[in-house]
Amino acid sequence: MSIITNIQSIRSHIPSHVRLVCVSKFNPNDSILEAYKIGERIFGESKVQELCGKYEALPKDIFWHYIGHLQSNKIKFIVPFVSLIHGVDSYKLLEEINKQAEKAGKRVKCLLQVHIAIEETKFGFSPDELLETLTYEKWFLLKNIQICGLMGMATFTSNKIQIRSEFKSLKMLFDKVKSMYFVDNELFSELSMGMSDDYQIAIEEGSTLVRVGSSIFGSRNYN
Ligand SMILES: *Cc1c(COP(=O)(O)O)cnc(C)c1O
């Protein structure tokens, strides 16, 4: 299958209110350009250095989403051009993004990552930590960031019931957070969930942004 036919097939499963993030990490610029040529504009990367190189080399109307784990000392490299940071998992990181965004004279859109999987290895706030942070921290004073919603990753399993229930719980948390802290804020509207193997379930459960990599570009070569 080619990148073009893969994208066409995925598009046919995505309703118009859901946006596709083409996860291009570990894939070459030529592959990104193939997707670009048939109209894709949102690409997701998970390494700062790789993202910066691709930003330099590729068309400037691409919307770059950072989907990896972000280290504070690298925020400054992506802040000038990134359009959404998916994986913010601490208040400290939010403060640091705010600081760098202020220096760059812009406002950076962020999603708060929630740990919904069984595995210990995945990053993110626990649901309780998230509510505590939003209750006790002065995030609303950080004028150079915009919290646009939540992001999560389901457990790596073939158990579809498990995956669905994790997405359901993230959607319920999203609705709760929206009603408690962002009720008058229409910018808090994104729920980033769903990858190659589970994006259709994620859409059924309320996803607005699906992050699809290997189903578009094939399996990644990590060397
Ligand atoms: C790599 C990655 C994806 C894409 O995974 P695929 O299974 O290849 O679709 C999505 N989200 C995050 C956070 C990732 O790191």
CSV table of N, CA, C and O in Angstrom, one decimal, residues 49-173:
chain,number,residue,atom,x,y,z
A,49,GLN,N,14.9,17.4,18.1
A,49,GLN,CA,15.9,17.7,17.0
A,49,GLN,C,15.3,17.3,15.6
A,49,GLN,O,15.5,18.0,14.7
A,50,GLU,N,14.7,16.2,15.6
A,50,GLU,CA,14.1,15.7,14.3
A,50,GLU,C,13.0,16.7,13.8
A,50,GLU,O,13.0,17.1,12.7
A,51,LEU,N,12.2,17.2,14.8
A,51,LEU,CA,11.2,18.2,14.4
A,51,LEU,C,11.8,19.5,13.9
A,51,LEU,O,11.3,20.0,12.9
A,52,CYS,N,12.8,19.9,14.5
A,52,CYS,CA,13.4,21.2,14.1
A,52,CYS,C,14.0,21.0,12.7
A,52,CYS,O,13.8,21.9,11.8
A,53,GLY,N,14.6,19.9,12.4
A,53,GLY,CA,15.2,19.7,11.1
A,53,GLY,C,14.1,19.6,10.0
A,53,GLY,O,14.3,20.2,8.9
A,54,LYS,N,13.0,19.0,10.3
A,54,LYS,CA,11.9,18.9,9.3
A,54,LYS,C,11.3,20.2,9.1
A,54,LYS,O,10.9,20.6,8.0
A,55,TYR,N,11.1,21.0,10.2
A,55,TYR,CA,10.5,22.3,10.1
A,55,TYR,C,11.4,23.2,9.1
A,55,TYR,O,10.8,23.8,8.2
A,56,GLU,N,12.7,23.1,9.3
A,56,GLU,CA,13.6,23.9,8.4
A,56,GLU,C,13.4,23.5,7.0
A,56,GLU,O,13.4,24.3,6.1
A,57,ALA,N,13.3,22.2,6.7
A,57,ALA,CA,13.4,21.7,5.4
A,57,ALA,C,12.0,21.7,4.6
A,57,ALA,O,12.1,21.7,3.4
A,58,LEU,N,10.9,21.7,5.3
A,58,LEU,CA,9.7,21.5,4.7
A,58,LEU,C,8.8,22.7,4.6
A,58,LEU,O,9.1,23.7,5.2
A,59,PRO,N,7.7,22.7,3.8
A,59,PRO,CA,6.9,23.9,3.5
A,59,PRO,C,6.4,24.5,4.8
A,59,PRO,O,6.1,23.8,5.8
A,60,LYS,N,6.3,25.8,4.8
A,60,LYS,CA,6.0,26.5,6.1
A,60,LYS,C,4.6,26.6,6.4
A,60,LYS,O,4.2,27.1,7.5
A,61,ASP,N,3.7,26.1,5.6
A,61,ASP,CA,2.3,26.0,6.0
A,61,ASP,C,1.9,24.7,6.6
A,61,ASP,O,0.7,24.4,6.8
A,62,ILE,N,2.9,23.9,7.0
A,62,ILE,CA,2.6,22.7,7.8
A,62,ILE,C,2.4,23.1,9.2
A,62,ILE,O,3.0,24.0,9.8
A,63,PHE,N,1.4,22.5,9.9
A,63,PHE,CA,1.1,22.6,11.3
A,63,PHE,C,1.8,21.5,12.0
A,63,PHE,O,1.5,20.3,11.9
A,64,TRP,N,2.9,21.8,12.8
A,64,TRP,CA,3.6,20.8,13.5
A,64,TRP,C,3.1,20.6,14.9
A,64,TRP,O,3.0,21.5,15.7
A,65,HIS,N,2.8,19.3,15.2
A,65,HIS,CA,2.3,19.0,16.5
A,65,HIS,C,3.4,18.2,17.2
A,65,HIS,O,4.0,17.3,16.6
A,66,TYR,N,3.7,18.6,18.4
A,66,TYR,CA,4.7,17.8,19.2
A,66,TYR,C,4.0,16.8,20.0
A,66,TYR,O,3.2,17.2,20.9
A,67,ILE,N,4.2,15.5,19.8
A,67,ILE,CA,3.5,14.5,20.5
A,67,ILE,C,4.3,13.7,21.5
A,67,ILE,O,3.8,12.7,22.1
A,68,GLY,N,5.6,14.0,21.6
A,68,GLY,CA,6.5,13.2,22.5
A,68,GLY,C,6.5,13.7,23.9
A,68,GLY,O,5.8,14.6,24.3
A,69,HIS,N,7.4,13.1,24.6
A,69,HIS,CA,7.7,13.6,26.0
A,69,HIS,C,8.7,14.8,25.9
A,69,HIS,O,9.7,14.6,25.3
A,70,LEU,N,8.3,15.9,26.5
A,70,LEU,CA,9.1,17.1,26.3
A,70,LEU,C,10.0,17.4,27.5
A,70,LEU,O,9.5,17.4,28.6
A,71,GLN,N,11.2,17.6,27.3
A,71,GLN,CA,12.2,18.0,28.4
A,71,GLN,C,12.2,19.5,28.4
A,71,GLN,O,12.3,20.2,27.4
A,72,SER,N,12.2,20.1,29.6
A,72,SER,CA,12.1,21.5,29.8
A,72,SER,C,13.2,22.3,29.0
A,72,SER,O,13.0,23.3,28.5
A,73,ASN,N,14.4,21.7,29.0
A,73,ASN,CA,15.5,22.5,28.4
A,73,ASN,C,15.4,22.5,26.9
A,73,ASN,O,16.2,23.2,26.2
A,74,LYS,N,14.5,21.8,26.3
A,74,LYS,CA,14.4,21.8,24.8
A,74,LYS,C,13.2,22.5,24.3
A,74,LYS,O,13.0,22.7,23.1
A,75,ILE,N,12.3,23.0,25.3
A,75,ILE,CA,11.1,23.7,24.9
A,75,ILE,C,11.4,24.9,23.9
A,75,ILE,O,10.7,25.1,22.9
A,76,LYS,N,12.5,25.6,24.3
A,76,LYS,CA,12.8,26.8,23.5
A,76,LYS,C,13.0,26.6,22.0
A,76,LYS,O,12.7,27.5,21.2
A,77,PHE,N,13.4,25.4,21.7
A,77,PHE,CA,13.7,25.1,20.3
A,77,PHE,C,12.4,25.0,19.4
A,77,PHE,O,12.4,25.3,18.2
A,78,ILE,N,11.4,24.5,20.0
A,78,ILE,CA,10.1,24.3,19.2
A,78,ILE,C,9.1,25.4,19.4
A,78,ILE,O,8.2,25.5,18.5
A,79,VAL,N,9.2,26.1,20.5
A,79,VAL,CA,8.1,27.1,20.8
A,79,VAL,C,7.9,28.1,19.6
A,79,VAL,O,6.8,28.5,19.3
A,80,PRO,N,9.0,28.6,18.9
A,80,PRO,CA,8.7,29.6,17.9
A,80,PRO,C,7.8,29.1,16.7
A,80,PRO,O,7.2,29.9,16.1
A,81,PHE,N,7.7,27.8,16.5
A,81,PHE,CA,6.9,27.4,15.3
A,81,PHE,C,5.9,26.3,15.6
A,81,PHE,O,5.0,26.0,14.8
A,82,VAL,N,5.9,25.7,16.8
A,82,VAL,CA,5.0,24.5,17.0
A,82,VAL,C,3.6,25.0,17.1
A,82,VAL,O,3.3,26.1,17.6
A,83,SER,N,2.6,24.2,16.6
A,83,SER,CA,1.2,24.7,16.7
A,83,SER,C,0.4,24.0,17.8
A,83,SER,O,-0.5,24.6,18.2
A,84,LEU,N,0.9,22.9,18.2
A,84,LEU,CA,0.2,22.3,19.4
A,84,LEU,C,1.1,21.3,20.1
A,84,LEU,O,1.8,20.5,19.4
A,85,ILE,N,1.2,21.4,21.4
A,85,ILE,CA,2.0,20.4,22.2
A,85,ILE,C,1.0,19.5,22.9
A,85,ILE,O,0.3,19.9,23.7
A,86,HIS,N,1.1,18.2,22.5
A,86,HIS,CA,0.1,17.3,23.0
A,86,HIS,C,0.4,16.7,24.4
A,86,HIS,O,-0.6,16.4,25.1
A,87,GLY,N,1.6,16.6,24.8
A,87,GLY,CA,1.9,15.8,26.0
A,87,GLY,C,2.4,16.5,27.2
A,87,GLY,O,3.3,16.0,27.9
A,88,VAL,N,1.7,17.6,27.6
A,88,VAL,CA,2.1,18.3,28.8
A,88,VAL,C,1.7,17.5,30.0
A,88,VAL,O,0.5,17.3,30.2
A,89,ASP,N,2.6,17.1,30.9
A,89,ASP,CA,2.3,16.2,31.9
A,89,ASP,C,2.7,16.7,33.3
A,89,ASP,O,2.7,15.9,34.3
A,90,SER,N,3.0,18.0,33.4
A,90,SER,CA,3.3,18.6,34.8
A,90,SER,C,3.1,20.1,34.7
A,90,SER,O,3.1,20.7,33.7
A,91,TYR,N,2.8,20.6,35.9
A,91,TYR,CA,2.6,22.0,36.0
A,91,TYR,C,3.9,22.8,35.7
A,91,TYR,O,3.9,23.8,35.1
A,92,LYS,N,5.0,22.2,36.1
A,92,LYS,CA,6.3,22.8,35.9
A,92,LYS,C,6.5,23.0,34.4
A,92,LYS,O,7.1,24.1,34.0
A,93,LEU,N,6.2,22.0,33.6
A,93,LEU,CA,6.4,22.1,32.2
A,93,LEU,C,5.5,23.2,31.6
A,93,LEU,O,5.9,23.9,30.7
A,94,LEU,N,4.3,23.3,32.1
A,94,LEU,CA,3.4,24.3,31.6
A,94,LEU,C,4.0,25.7,31.9
A,94,LEU,O,4.0,26.6,31.0
A,95,GLU,N,4.5,25.9,33.1
A,95,GLU,CA,5.2,27.2,33.4
A,95,GLU,C,6.4,27.5,32.5
A,95,GLU,O,6.6,28.6,32.1
A,96,GLU,N,7.1,26.4,32.2
A,96,GLU,CA,8.3,26.6,31.4
A,96,GLU,C,7.9,26.9,29.9
A,96,GLU,O,8.5,27.8,29.3
A,97,ILE,N,6.9,26.3,29.4
A,97,ILE,CA,6.4,26.6,28.1
A,97,ILE,C,5.9,28.0,28.1
A,97,ILE,O,6.2,28.8,27.1
A,98,ASN,N,5.2,28.4,29.1
A,98,ASN,CA,4.7,29.8,29.2
A,98,ASN,C,5.9,30.8,29.2
A,98,ASN,O,5.8,31.8,28.5
A,99,LYS,N,7.0,30.5,29.9
A,99,LYS,CA,8.1,31.4,29.9
A,99,LYS,C,8.8,31.5,28.6
A,99,LYS,O,9.1,32.6,28.1
A,100,GLN,N,9.0,30.4,27.9
A,100,GLN,CA,9.6,30.4,26.6
A,100,GLN,C,8.7,31.1,25.6
A,100,GLN,O,9.1,31.8,24.6
A,101,ALA,N,7.4,30.9,25.7
A,101,ALA,CA,6.4,31.5,24.8
A,101,ALA,C,6.4,33.0,24.9
A,101,ALA,O,6.3,33.7,24.0
A,102,GLU,N,6.5,33.4,26.2
A,102,GLU,CA,6.6,34.9,26.4
A,102,GLU,C,7.8,35.5,25.8
A,102,GLU,O,7.7,36.5,25.1
A,103,LYS,N,8.9,34.8,25.9
A,103,LYS,CA,10.1,35.3,25.2
A,103,LYS,C,10.0,35.4,23.7
A,103,LYS,O,10.5,36.3,23.1
A,104,ALA,N,9.3,34.4,23.2
A,104,ALA,CA,9.1,34.4,21.7
A,104,ALA,C,7.9,35.3,21.3
A,104,ALA,O,7.6,35.4,20.1
A,105,GLY,N,7.2,35.9,22.2
A,105,GLY,CA,6.1,36.7,21.9
A,105,GLY,C,4.9,36.0,21.3
A,105,GLY,O,4.3,36.5,20.4
A,106,LYS,N,4.6,34.8,21.8
A,106,LYS,CA,3.5,34.1,21.2
A,106,LYS,C,2.7,33.4,22.3
A,106,LYS,O,3.1,33.3,23.5
A,107,ARG,N,1.6,32.8,21.9
A,107,ARG,CA,0.8,32.0,22.8
A,107,ARG,C,0.8,30.6,22.3
A,107,ARG,O,0.5,30.4,21.1
A,108,VAL,N,1.2,29.6,23.1
A,108,VAL,CA,1.4,28.2,22.6
A,108,VAL,C,0.2,27.4,23.1
A,108,VAL,O,-0.1,27.4,24.3
A,109,LYS,N,-0.4,26.7,22.2
A,109,LYS,CA,-1.5,25.8,22.5
A,109,LYS,C,-1.0,24.5,23.1
A,109,LYS,O,0.0,23.9,22.5
A,110,CYS,N,-1.6,24.0,24.2
A,110,CYS,CA,-1.1,22.8,24.8
A,110,CYS,C,-2.3,21.9,25.1
A,110,CYS,O,-3.4,22.3,25.4
A,111,LEU,N,-2.0,20.6,25.2
A,111,LEU,CA,-3.0,19.6,25.7
A,111,LEU,C,-2.3,19.0,26.9
A,111,LEU,O,-1.1,18.7,27.0
A,112,LEU,N,-3.2,18.7,27.9
A,112,LEU,CA,-2.7,18.0,29.2
A,112,LEU,C,-2.8,16.5,29.0
A,112,LEU,O,-3.9,16.0,28.6
A,113,GLN,N,-1.7,15.8,29.2
A,113,GLN,CA,-1.7,14.4,29.0
A,113,GLN,C,-2.2,13.7,30.3
A,113,GLN,O,-1.7,14.0,31.4
A,114,VAL,N,-3.1,12.8,30.1
A,114,VAL,CA,-3.6,12.0,31.2
A,114,VAL,C,-3.2,10.5,31.1
A,114,VAL,O,-3.3,10.0,30.0
A,115,HIS,N,-2.8,10.0,32.1
A,115,HIS,CA,-2.4,8.5,32.2
A,115,HIS,C,-3.7,7.7,32.3
A,115,HIS,O,-4.3,7.7,33.4
A,116,ILE,N,-4.1,7.0,31.2
A,116,ILE,CA,-5.3,6.2,31.3
A,116,ILE,C,-5.0,4.7,31.1
A,116,ILE,O,-5.9,3.9,31.4
A,117,ALA,N,-3.8,4.4,30.8
A,117,ALA,CA,-3.4,3.0,30.5
A,117,ALA,C,-3.1,2.3,31.8
A,117,ALA,O,-2.8,2.9,32.8
A,118,ILE,N,-3.1,0.9,31.7
A,118,ILE,CA,-2.6,0.1,32.8
A,118,ILE,C,-1.1,0.2,33.0
A,118,ILE,O,-0.6,0.2,34.1
A,119,GLU,N,-0.4,0.2,31.9
A,119,GLU,CA,1.1,0.2,32.0
A,119,GLU,C,1.6,1.4,32.8
A,119,GLU,O,1.1,2.5,32.7
A,120,GLU,N,2.7,1.1,33.5
A,120,GLU,CA,3.3,2.1,34.4
A,120,GLU,C,4.1,3.1,33.5
A,120,GLU,O,4.4,4.2,33.9
A,121,THR,N,4.5,2.6,32.3
A,121,THR,CA,5.5,3.3,31.5
A,121,THR,C,5.0,4.6,30.9
A,121,THR,O,5.7,5.5,30.5
A,122,LYS,N,3.7,4.7,30.7
A,122,LYS,CA,3.2,5.8,29.9
A,122,LYS,C,3.2,7.1,30.8
A,122,LYS,O,2.9,7.0,32.0
A,123,PHE,N,3.4,8.2,30.2
A,123,PHE,CA,3.5,9.5,30.9
A,123,PHE,C,2.1,10.0,31.2
A,123,PHE,O,1.1,9.6,30.6
A,124,GLY,N,2.0,11.1,32.0
A,124,GLY,CA,0.7,11.8,32.1
A,124,GLY,C,0.3,12.0,33.5
A,124,GLY,O,0.8,11.3,34.4
A,125,PHE,N,-0.6,13.0,33.7
A,125,PHE,CA,-1.2,13.2,35.0
A,125,PHE,C,-2.2,12.0,35.3
A,125,PHE,O,-2.8,11.5,34.4
A,126,SER,N,-2.3,11.6,36.6
A,126,SER,CA,-3.4,10.7,36.9
A,126,SER,C,-4.6,11.6,36.9
A,126,SER,O,-4.5,12.8,37.1
A,127,PRO,N,-5.9,11.1,36.8
A,127,PRO,CA,-7.0,11.9,36.8
A,127,PRO,C,-7.1,12.8,38.1
A,127,PRO,O,-7.4,14.0,38.0
A,128,ASP,N,-6.7,12.2,39.2
A,128,ASP,CA,-6.7,13.0,40.5
A,128,ASP,C,-5.7,14.1,40.4
A,128,ASP,O,-6.0,15.3,40.8
A,129,GLU,N,-4.5,13.8,40.0
A,129,GLU,CA,-3.5,14.8,39.9
A,129,GLU,C,-3.9,16.0,39.0
A,129,GLU,O,-3.6,17.2,39.2
A,130,LEU,N,-4.6,15.6,37.9
A,130,LEU,CA,-5.0,16.7,36.9
A,130,LEU,C,-6.0,17.6,37.6
A,130,LEU,O,-5.9,18.8,37.5
A,131,LEU,N,-7.0,17.0,38.3
A,131,LEU,CA,-8.0,17.9,39.0
A,131,LEU,C,-7.3,18.7,40.1
A,131,LEU,O,-7.7,19.9,40.3
A,132,GLU,N,-6.4,18.1,40.8
A,132,GLU,CA,-5.7,18.9,41.9
A,132,GLU,C,-4.9,20.0,41.3
A,132,GLU,O,-4.9,21.2,41.8
A,133,THR,N,-4.2,19.8,40.2
A,133,THR,CA,-3.4,20.8,39.5
A,133,THR,C,-4.3,22.0,39.1
A,133,THR,O,-4.0,23.1,39.3
A,134,LEU,N,-5.4,21.6,38.4
A,134,LEU,CA,-6.3,22.7,37.9
A,134,LEU,C,-7.0,23.4,39.1
A,134,LEU,O,-7.3,24.6,38.9
A,135,THR,N,-7.1,22.8,40.2
A,135,THR,CA,-7.8,23.4,41.4
A,135,THR,C,-6.8,24.3,42.1
A,135,THR,O,-7.2,25.4,42.5
A,136,TYR,N,-5.6,23.9,42.3
A,136,TYR,CA,-4.7,24.6,43.2
A,136,TYR,C,-3.6,25.4,42.6
A,136,TYR,O,-3.0,26.3,43.2
A,137,GLU,N,-3.3,25.1,41.3
A,137,GLU,CA,-2.2,25.9,40.7
A,137,GLU,C,-2.8,27.1,39.9
A,137,GLU,O,-4.0,27.0,39.5
A,138,LYS,N,-2.0,28.1,39.7
A,138,LYS,CA,-2.5,29.3,39.1
A,138,LYS,C,-2.3,29.3,37.5
A,138,LYS,O,-1.7,30.2,37.0
A,139,TRP,N,-2.7,28.2,36.9
A,139,TRP,CA,-2.5,28.0,35.5
A,139,TRP,C,-3.2,29.1,34.7
A,139,TRP,O,-2.7,29.5,33.6
A,140,PHE,N,-4.3,29.7,35.2
A,140,PHE,CA,-5.0,30.7,34.5
A,140,PHE,C,-4.2,32.1,34.4
A,140,PHE,O,-4.6,32.9,33.7
A,141,LEU,N,-3.1,32.2,35.2
A,141,LEU,CA,-2.3,33.4,35.1
A,141,LEU,C,-1.2,33.2,34.0
A,141,LEU,O,-0.5,34.2,33.8
A,142,LEU,N,-1.1,32.0,33.5
A,142,LEU,CA,0.0,31.8,32.5
A,142,LEU,C,-0.6,32.3,31.1
A,142,LEU,O,-1.3,31.6,30.4
A,143,LYS,N,-0.3,33.6,30.8
A,143,LYS,CA,-1.0,34.2,29.7
A,143,LYS,C,-0.4,33.8,28.3
A,143,LYS,O,-1.0,34.0,27.3
A,144,ASN,N,0.7,33.1,28.3
A,144,ASN,CA,1.3,32.7,27.0
A,144,ASN,C,1.1,31.3,26.7
A,144,ASN,O,1.8,30.7,25.7
A,145,ILE,N,0.3,30.6,27.4
A,145,ILE,CA,-0.2,29.3,27.0
A,145,ILE,C,-1.7,29.2,26.9
A,145,ILE,O,-2.4,30.0,27.5
A,146,GLN,N,-2.2,28.3,26.1
A,146,GLN,CA,-3.6,28.1,26.0
A,146,GLN,C,-3.8,26.6,26.1
A,146,GLN,O,-3.4,25.8,25.3
A,147,ILE,N,-4.5,26.2,27.2
A,147,ILE,CA,-4.9,24.8,27.4
A,147,ILE,C,-6.1,24.5,26.5
A,147,ILE,O,-7.2,25.0,26.7
A,148,CYS,N,-5.9,23.7,25.5
A,148,CYS,CA,-6.9,23.4,24.5
A,148,CYS,C,-7.6,22.1,24.7
A,148,CYS,O,-8.5,21.8,23.9
A,149,GLY,N,-7.2,21.3,25.7
A,149,GLY,CA,-7.9,20.0,25.9
A,149,GLY,C,-7.0,19.0,26.5
A,149,GLY,O,-6.0,19.3,27.1
A,150,LEU,N,-7.4,17.7,26.3
A,150,LEU,CA,-6.6,16.6,27.0
A,150,LEU,C,-6.1,15.6,25.9
A,150,LEU,O,-6.6,15.6,24.8
A,151,MET,N,-5.1,14.8,26.3
A,151,MET,CA,-4.5,13.8,25.4
A,151,MET,C,-4.3,12.6,26.2
A,151,MET,O,-4.0,12.6,27.4
A,152,GLY,N,-4.5,11.4,25.6
A,152,GLY,CA,-4.2,10.2,26.3
A,152,GLY,C,-3.9,9.0,25.4
A,152,GLY,O,-4.2,9.1,24.2
A,153,MET,N,-3.3,8.0,25.9
A,153,MET,CA,-2.9,6.8,25.1
A,153,MET,C,-3.5,5.6,25.9
A,153,MET,O,-3.2,5.4,27.1
A,154,ALA,N,-4.2,4.7,25.1
A,154,ALA,CA,-4.7,3.5,25.7
A,154,ALA,C,-3.6,2.5,26.0
A,154,ALA,O,-2.5,2.6,25.4
A,155,THR,N,-4.0,1.5,26.8
A,155,THR,CA,-3.0,0.4,27.0
A,155,THR,C,-2.7,-0.3,25.7
A,155,THR,O,-3.6,-0.4,24.8
A,156,PHE,N,-1.5,-0.8,25.5
A,156,PHE,CA,-1.1,-1.5,24.4
A,156,PHE,C,-1.6,-3.0,24.5
A,156,PHE,O,-1.0,-3.8,25.2
A,157,THR,N,-2.8,-3.2,24.0
A,157,THR,CA,-3.4,-4.5,24.1
A,157,THR,C,-4.3,-4.8,22.9
A,157,THR,O,-4.7,-3.8,22.2
A,158,SER,N,-4.7,-6.0,22.7
A,158,SER,CA,-5.6,-6.3,21.6
A,158,SER,C,-7.0,-6.3,22.2
A,158,SER,O,-8.0,-6.5,21.5
A,159,ASN,N,-7.2,-6.1,23.5
A,159,ASN,CA,-8.5,-6.2,24.2
A,159,ASN,C,-9.2,-4.9,23.9
A,159,ASN,O,-9.0,-3.9,24.6
A,160,LYS,N,-10.2,-4.9,22.9
A,160,LYS,CA,-10.9,-3.7,22.5
A,160,LYS,C,-11.8,-3.2,23.6
A,160,LYS,O,-12.1,-2.0,23.6
A,161,ILE,N,-12.3,-4.1,24.4
A,161,ILE,CA,-13.2,-3.6,25.5
A,161,ILE,C,-12.4,-2.8,26.5
A,161,ILE,O,-12.8,-1.7,26.9
A,162,GLN,N,-11.2,-3.2,26.8
A,162,GLN,CA,-10.3,-2.4,27.6
A,162,GLN,C,-10.0,-1.1,27.0
A,162,GLN,O,-10.1,0.0,27.7
A,163,ILE,N,-9.6,-1.1,25.8
A,163,ILE,CA,-9.3,0.2,25.1
A,163,ILE,C,-10.4,1.1,25.1
A,163,ILE,O,-10.3,2.3,25.4
A,164,ARG,N,-11.6,0.6,24.8
A,164,ARG,CA,-12.8,1.5,24.7
A,164,ARG,C,-13.1,2.0,26.1
A,164,ARG,O,-13.4,3.2,26.2
A,165,SER,N,-12.9,1.2,27.1
A,165,SER,CA,-13.3,1.8,28.5
A,165,SER,C,-12.3,2.8,28.9
A,165,SER,O,-12.6,3.8,29.6
A,166,GLU,N,-11.0,2.7,28.5
A,166,GLU,CA,-10.1,3.8,28.8
A,166,GLU,C,-10.4,5.1,28.1
A,166,GLU,O,-10.3,6.2,28.6
A,167,PHE,N,-10.8,5.0,26.8
A,167,PHE,CA,-11.1,6.2,26.0
A,167,PHE,C,-12.4,6.8,26.6
A,167,PHE,O,-12.5,8.0,26.7
A,168,LYS,N,-13.4,5.9,27.0
A,168,LYS,CA,-14.6,6.5,27.7
A,168,LYS,C,-14.2,7.2,28.9
A,168,LYS,O,-14.8,8.3,29.2
A,169,SER,N,-13.3,6.7,29.7
A,169,SER,CA,-13.0,7.4,31.0
A,169,SER,C,-12.3,8.7,30.7
A,169,SER,O,-12.5,9.7,31.4
A,170,LEU,N,-11.5,8.8,29.6
A,170,LEU,CA,-10.8,10.0,29.3
A,170,LEU,C,-11.9,11.1,28.8
A,170,LEU,O,-11.8,12.2,29.2
A,171,LYS,N,-12.8,10.6,28.1
A,171,LYS,CA,-13.9,11.5,27.6
A,171,LYS,C,-14.7,12.1,28.8
A,171,LYS,O,-15.1,13.3,28.8
A,172,MET,N,-15.0,11.2,29.7
A,172,MET,CA,-15.7,11.6,30.9
A,172,MET,C,-14.9,12.7,31.7
A,172,MET,O,-15.5,13.7,32.2
A,173,LEU,N,-13.6,12.4,31.8
A,173,LEU,CA,-12.8,13.4,32.5
A,173,LEU,C,-12.7,14.7,31.7
A,173,LEU,O,-12.8,15.8,32.3
